[in-house]
Short mmCIF file of the C-alpha atoms (twelve columns), coordinates in Angstrom:
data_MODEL
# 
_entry.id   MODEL 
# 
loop_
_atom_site.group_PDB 
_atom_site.id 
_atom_site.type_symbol 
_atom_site.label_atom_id 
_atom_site.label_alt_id 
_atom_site.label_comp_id 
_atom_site.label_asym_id 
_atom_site.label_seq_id 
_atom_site.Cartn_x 
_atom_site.Cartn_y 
_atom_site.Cartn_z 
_atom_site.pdbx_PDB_model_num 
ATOM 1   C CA . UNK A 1   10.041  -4.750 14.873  1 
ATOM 2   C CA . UNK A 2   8.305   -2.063 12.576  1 
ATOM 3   C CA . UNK A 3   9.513   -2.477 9.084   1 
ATOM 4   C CA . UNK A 4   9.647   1.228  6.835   1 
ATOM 5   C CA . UNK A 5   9.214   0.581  3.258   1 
ATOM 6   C CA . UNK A 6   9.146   3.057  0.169   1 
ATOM 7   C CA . UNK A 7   5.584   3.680  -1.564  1 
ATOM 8   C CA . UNK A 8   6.508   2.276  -4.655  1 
ATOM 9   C CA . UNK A 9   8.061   -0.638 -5.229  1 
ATOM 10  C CA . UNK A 10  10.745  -2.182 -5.249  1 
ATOM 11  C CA . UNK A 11  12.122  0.884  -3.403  1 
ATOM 12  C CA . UNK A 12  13.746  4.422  -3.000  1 
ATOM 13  C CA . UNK A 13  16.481  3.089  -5.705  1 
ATOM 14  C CA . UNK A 14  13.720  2.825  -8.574  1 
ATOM 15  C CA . UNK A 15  11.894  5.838  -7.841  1 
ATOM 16  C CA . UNK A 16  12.901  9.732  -8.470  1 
ATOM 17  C CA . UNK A 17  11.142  12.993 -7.314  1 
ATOM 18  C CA . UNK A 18  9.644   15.044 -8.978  1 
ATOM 19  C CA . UNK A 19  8.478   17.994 -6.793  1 
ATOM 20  C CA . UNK A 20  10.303  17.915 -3.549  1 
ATOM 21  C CA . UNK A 21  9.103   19.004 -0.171  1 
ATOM 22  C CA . UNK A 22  9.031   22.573 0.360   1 
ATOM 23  C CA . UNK A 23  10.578  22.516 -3.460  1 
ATOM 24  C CA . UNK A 24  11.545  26.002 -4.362  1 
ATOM 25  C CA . UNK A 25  10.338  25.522 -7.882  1 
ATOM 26  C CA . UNK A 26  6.778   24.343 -7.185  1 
ATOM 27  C CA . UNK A 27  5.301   27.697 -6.533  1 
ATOM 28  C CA . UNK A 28  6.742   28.901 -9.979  1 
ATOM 29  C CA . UNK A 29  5.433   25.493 -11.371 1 
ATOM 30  C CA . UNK A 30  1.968   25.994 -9.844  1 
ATOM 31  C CA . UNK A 31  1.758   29.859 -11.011 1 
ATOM 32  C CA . UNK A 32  2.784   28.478 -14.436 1 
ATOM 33  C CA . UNK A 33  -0.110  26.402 -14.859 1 
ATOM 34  C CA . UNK A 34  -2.197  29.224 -13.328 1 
ATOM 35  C CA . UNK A 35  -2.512  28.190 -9.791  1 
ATOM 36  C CA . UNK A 36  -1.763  29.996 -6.455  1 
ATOM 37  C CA . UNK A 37  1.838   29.977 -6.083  1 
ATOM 38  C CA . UNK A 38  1.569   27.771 -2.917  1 
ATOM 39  C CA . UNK A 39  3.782   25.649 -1.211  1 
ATOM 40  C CA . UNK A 40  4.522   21.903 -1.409  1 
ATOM 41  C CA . UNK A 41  3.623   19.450 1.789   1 
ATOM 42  C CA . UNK A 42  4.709   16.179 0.395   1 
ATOM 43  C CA . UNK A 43  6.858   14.622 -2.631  1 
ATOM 44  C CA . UNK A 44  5.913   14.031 -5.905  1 
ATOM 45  C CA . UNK A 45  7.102   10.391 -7.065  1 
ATOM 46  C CA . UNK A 46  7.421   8.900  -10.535 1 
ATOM 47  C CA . UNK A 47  9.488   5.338  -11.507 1 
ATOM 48  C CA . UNK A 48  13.205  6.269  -12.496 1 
ATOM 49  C CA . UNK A 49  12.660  5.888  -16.372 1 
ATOM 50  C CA . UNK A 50  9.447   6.524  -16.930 1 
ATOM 51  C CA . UNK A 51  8.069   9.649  -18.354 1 
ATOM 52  C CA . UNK A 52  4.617   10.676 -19.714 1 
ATOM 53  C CA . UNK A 53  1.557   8.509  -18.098 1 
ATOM 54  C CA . UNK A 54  4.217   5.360  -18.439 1 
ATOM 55  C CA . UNK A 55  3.661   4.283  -14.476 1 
ATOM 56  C CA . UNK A 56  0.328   4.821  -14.386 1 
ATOM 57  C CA . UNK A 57  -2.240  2.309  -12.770 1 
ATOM 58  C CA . UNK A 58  1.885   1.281  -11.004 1 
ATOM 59  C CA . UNK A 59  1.150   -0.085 -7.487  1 
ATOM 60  C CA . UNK A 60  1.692   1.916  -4.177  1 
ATOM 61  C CA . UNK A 61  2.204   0.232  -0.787  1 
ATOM 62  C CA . UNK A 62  1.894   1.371  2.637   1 
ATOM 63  C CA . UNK A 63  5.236   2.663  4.086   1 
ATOM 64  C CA . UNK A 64  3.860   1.885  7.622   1 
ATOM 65  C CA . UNK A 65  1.521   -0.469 9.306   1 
ATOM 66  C CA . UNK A 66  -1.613  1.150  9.698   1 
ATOM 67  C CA . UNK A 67  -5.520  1.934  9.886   1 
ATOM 68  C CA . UNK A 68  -7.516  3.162  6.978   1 
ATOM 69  C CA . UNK A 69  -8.404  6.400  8.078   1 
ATOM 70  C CA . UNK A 70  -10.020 7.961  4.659   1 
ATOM 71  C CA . UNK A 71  -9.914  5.973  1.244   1 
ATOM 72  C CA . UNK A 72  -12.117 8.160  -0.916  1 
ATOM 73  C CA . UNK A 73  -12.051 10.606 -4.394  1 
ATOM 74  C CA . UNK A 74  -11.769 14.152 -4.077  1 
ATOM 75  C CA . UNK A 75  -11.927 16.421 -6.984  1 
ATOM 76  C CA . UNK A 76  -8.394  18.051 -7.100  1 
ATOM 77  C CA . UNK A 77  -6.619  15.575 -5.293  1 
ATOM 78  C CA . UNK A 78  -8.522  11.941 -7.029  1 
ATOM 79  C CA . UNK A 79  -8.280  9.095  -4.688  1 
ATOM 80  C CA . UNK A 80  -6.641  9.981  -1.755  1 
ATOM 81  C CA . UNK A 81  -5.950  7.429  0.970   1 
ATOM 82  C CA . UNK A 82  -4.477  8.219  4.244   1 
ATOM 83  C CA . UNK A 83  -3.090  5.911  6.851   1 
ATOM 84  C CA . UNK A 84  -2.715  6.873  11.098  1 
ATOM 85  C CA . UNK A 85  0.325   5.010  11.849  1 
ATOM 86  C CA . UNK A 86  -0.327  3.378  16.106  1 
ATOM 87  C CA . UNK A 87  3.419   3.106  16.752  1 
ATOM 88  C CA . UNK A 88  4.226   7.163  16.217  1 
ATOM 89  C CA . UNK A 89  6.196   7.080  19.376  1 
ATOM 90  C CA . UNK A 90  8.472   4.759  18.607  1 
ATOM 91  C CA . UNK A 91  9.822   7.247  15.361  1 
ATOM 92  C CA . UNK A 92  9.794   10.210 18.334  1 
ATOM 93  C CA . UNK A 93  6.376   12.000 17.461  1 
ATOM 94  C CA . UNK A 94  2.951   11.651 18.918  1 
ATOM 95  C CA . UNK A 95  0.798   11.336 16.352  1 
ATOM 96  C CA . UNK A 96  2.015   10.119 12.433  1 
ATOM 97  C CA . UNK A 97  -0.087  9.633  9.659   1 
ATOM 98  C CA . UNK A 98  0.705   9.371  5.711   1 
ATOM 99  C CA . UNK A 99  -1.463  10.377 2.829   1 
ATOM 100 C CA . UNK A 100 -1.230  8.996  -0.713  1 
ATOM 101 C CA . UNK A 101 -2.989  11.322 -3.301  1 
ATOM 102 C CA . UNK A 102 -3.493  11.370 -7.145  1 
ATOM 103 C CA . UNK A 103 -3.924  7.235  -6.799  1 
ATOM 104 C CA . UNK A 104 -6.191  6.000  -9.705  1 
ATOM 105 C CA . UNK A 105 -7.312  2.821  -8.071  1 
ATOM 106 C CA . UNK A 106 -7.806  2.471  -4.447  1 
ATOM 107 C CA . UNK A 107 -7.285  -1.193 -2.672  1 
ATOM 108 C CA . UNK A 108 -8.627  -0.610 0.562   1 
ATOM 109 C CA . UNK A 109 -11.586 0.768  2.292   1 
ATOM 110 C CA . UNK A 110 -11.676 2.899  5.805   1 
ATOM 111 C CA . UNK A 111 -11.335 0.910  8.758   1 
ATOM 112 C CA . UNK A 112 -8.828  -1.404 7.295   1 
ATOM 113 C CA . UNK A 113 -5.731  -2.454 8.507   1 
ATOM 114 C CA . UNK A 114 -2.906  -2.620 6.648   1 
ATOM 115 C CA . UNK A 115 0.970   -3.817 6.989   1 
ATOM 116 C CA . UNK A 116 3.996   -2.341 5.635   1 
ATOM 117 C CA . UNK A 117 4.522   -3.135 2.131   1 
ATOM 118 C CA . UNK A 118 0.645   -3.950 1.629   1 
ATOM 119 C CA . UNK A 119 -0.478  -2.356 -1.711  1 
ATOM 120 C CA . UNK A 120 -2.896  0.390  -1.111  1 
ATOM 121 C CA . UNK A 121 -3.594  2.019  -4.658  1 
ATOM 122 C CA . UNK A 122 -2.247  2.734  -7.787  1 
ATOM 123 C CA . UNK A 123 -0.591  5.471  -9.222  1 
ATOM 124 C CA . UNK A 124 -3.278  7.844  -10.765 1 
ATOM 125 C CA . UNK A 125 -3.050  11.404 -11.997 1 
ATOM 126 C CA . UNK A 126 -5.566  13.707 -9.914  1 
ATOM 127 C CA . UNK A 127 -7.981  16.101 -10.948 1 
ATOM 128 C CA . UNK A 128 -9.807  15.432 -14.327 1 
ATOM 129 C CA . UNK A 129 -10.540 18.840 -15.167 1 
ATOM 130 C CA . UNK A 130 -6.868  19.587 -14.878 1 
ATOM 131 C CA . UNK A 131 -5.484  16.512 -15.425 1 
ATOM 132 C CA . UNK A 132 -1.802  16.766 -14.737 1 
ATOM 133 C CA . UNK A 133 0.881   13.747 -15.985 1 
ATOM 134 C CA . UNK A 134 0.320   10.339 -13.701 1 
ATOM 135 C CA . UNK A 135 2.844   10.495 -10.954 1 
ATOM 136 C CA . UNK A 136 2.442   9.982  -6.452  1 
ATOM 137 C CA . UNK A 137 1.886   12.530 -4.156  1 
ATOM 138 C CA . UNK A 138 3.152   11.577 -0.995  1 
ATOM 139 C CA . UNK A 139 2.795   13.225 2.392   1 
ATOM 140 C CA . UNK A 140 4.138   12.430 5.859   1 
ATOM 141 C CA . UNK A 141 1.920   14.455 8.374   1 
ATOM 142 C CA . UNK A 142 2.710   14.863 12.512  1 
ATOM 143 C CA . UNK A 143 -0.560  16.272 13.732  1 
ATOM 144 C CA . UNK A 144 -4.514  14.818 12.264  1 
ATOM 145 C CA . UNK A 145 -5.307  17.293 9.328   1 
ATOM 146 C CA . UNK A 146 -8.009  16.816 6.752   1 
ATOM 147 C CA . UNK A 147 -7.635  14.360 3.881   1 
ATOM 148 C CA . UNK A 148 -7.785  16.727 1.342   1 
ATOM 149 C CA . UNK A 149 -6.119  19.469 3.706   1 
ATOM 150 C CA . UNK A 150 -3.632  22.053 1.654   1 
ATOM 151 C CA . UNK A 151 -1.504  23.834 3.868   1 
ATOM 152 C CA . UNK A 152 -0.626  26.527 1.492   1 
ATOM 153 C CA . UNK A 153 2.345   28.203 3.314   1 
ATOM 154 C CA . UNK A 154 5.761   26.913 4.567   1 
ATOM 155 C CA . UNK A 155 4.896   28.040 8.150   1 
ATOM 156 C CA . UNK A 156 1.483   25.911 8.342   1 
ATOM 157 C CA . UNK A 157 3.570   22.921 6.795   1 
ATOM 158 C CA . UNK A 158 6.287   22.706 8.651   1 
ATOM 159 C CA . UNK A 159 3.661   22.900 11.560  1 
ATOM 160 C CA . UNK A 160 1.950   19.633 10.346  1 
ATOM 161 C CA . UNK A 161 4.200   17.820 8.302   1 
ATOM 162 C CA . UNK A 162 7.979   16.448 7.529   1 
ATOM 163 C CA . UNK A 163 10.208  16.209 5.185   1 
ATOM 164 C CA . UNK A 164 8.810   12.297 3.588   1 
ATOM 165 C CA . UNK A 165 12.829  11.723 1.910   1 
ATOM 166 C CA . UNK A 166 14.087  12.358 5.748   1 
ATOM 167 C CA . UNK A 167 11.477  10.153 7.307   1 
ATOM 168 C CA . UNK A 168 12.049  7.347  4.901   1 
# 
């Protein structure tokens, strides 16, 4: 049995979103803040509660069982870790991977395998020269992109990724 669990602990009850997928707002957000006006492939997670930098350094856990595919610091995105998930076809898609971005700490290296629930990082806050407020950027994706891969547009996300809340 494959067990699904929510990236931050203790689970989907504790947690709100932030930026949604495919949010309507984020390109206003992003222009805002003087950024492309592009579209968002994943969810943005903070702890219900918590505002400011109050969860950051909070631990984040594998949803899946998986295999370190990439566990390394990229300048927008800070630590990014993403996970190919082996058992795809038993949640109906060939391929499924998930990518956890913004993380401050990273627990794992590439090549590792992990289990569902199995802390993988800790909630960070990104890019340093813009450093936004600390907070999860999670991504469900159904075809291999880059690590630090940004779609841009709805059509090229809804090409590689779903909807994380659905999944979950």
């Amino acid at each position: 049995m494959i067990r699904c669990v929510w990236p931050l602990p203790p689970g989907k009850s504790a947690n709100r979103i932030d930026a949604g997928f495919l949010d309507p707002a984020y390109p206003a957000f992003r222009k805002r803040v003087g950024l492309s006006p592009d579209e968002h492939p994943g969810i943005d997670i903070n702890l219900t509660g918590t505002s400011g930098d109050a969860d950051l350094r909070y631990p984040v856990v594998a949803v899946l069982p998986g295999k370190v595919i990439h566990a390394k610091r990229h300048r927008v995105w800070g630590n990014v870790v993403l996970l190919e998930h082996p058992d795809a076809g038993l949640f109906g898609y060939r391929y499924l991977a998930s990518q956890y971005a913004h993380l401050h700490d990273v627990l794992v290296t590439e090549g590792d395998v992990v289990y569902s629930g199995e802390p993988i990082g800790t909630i960070g806050k990104g890019d340093p020269a813009r450093p936004f407020l600390a907070h999860l950027h999670f991504e469900i994706r159904v075809k291999p992109l880059p690590a630090d891969n940004w779609p841009v547009t709805k059509a090229r996300i809804l090409d590689g990724y779903i909807d994380p809340l659905e999944f979950l």
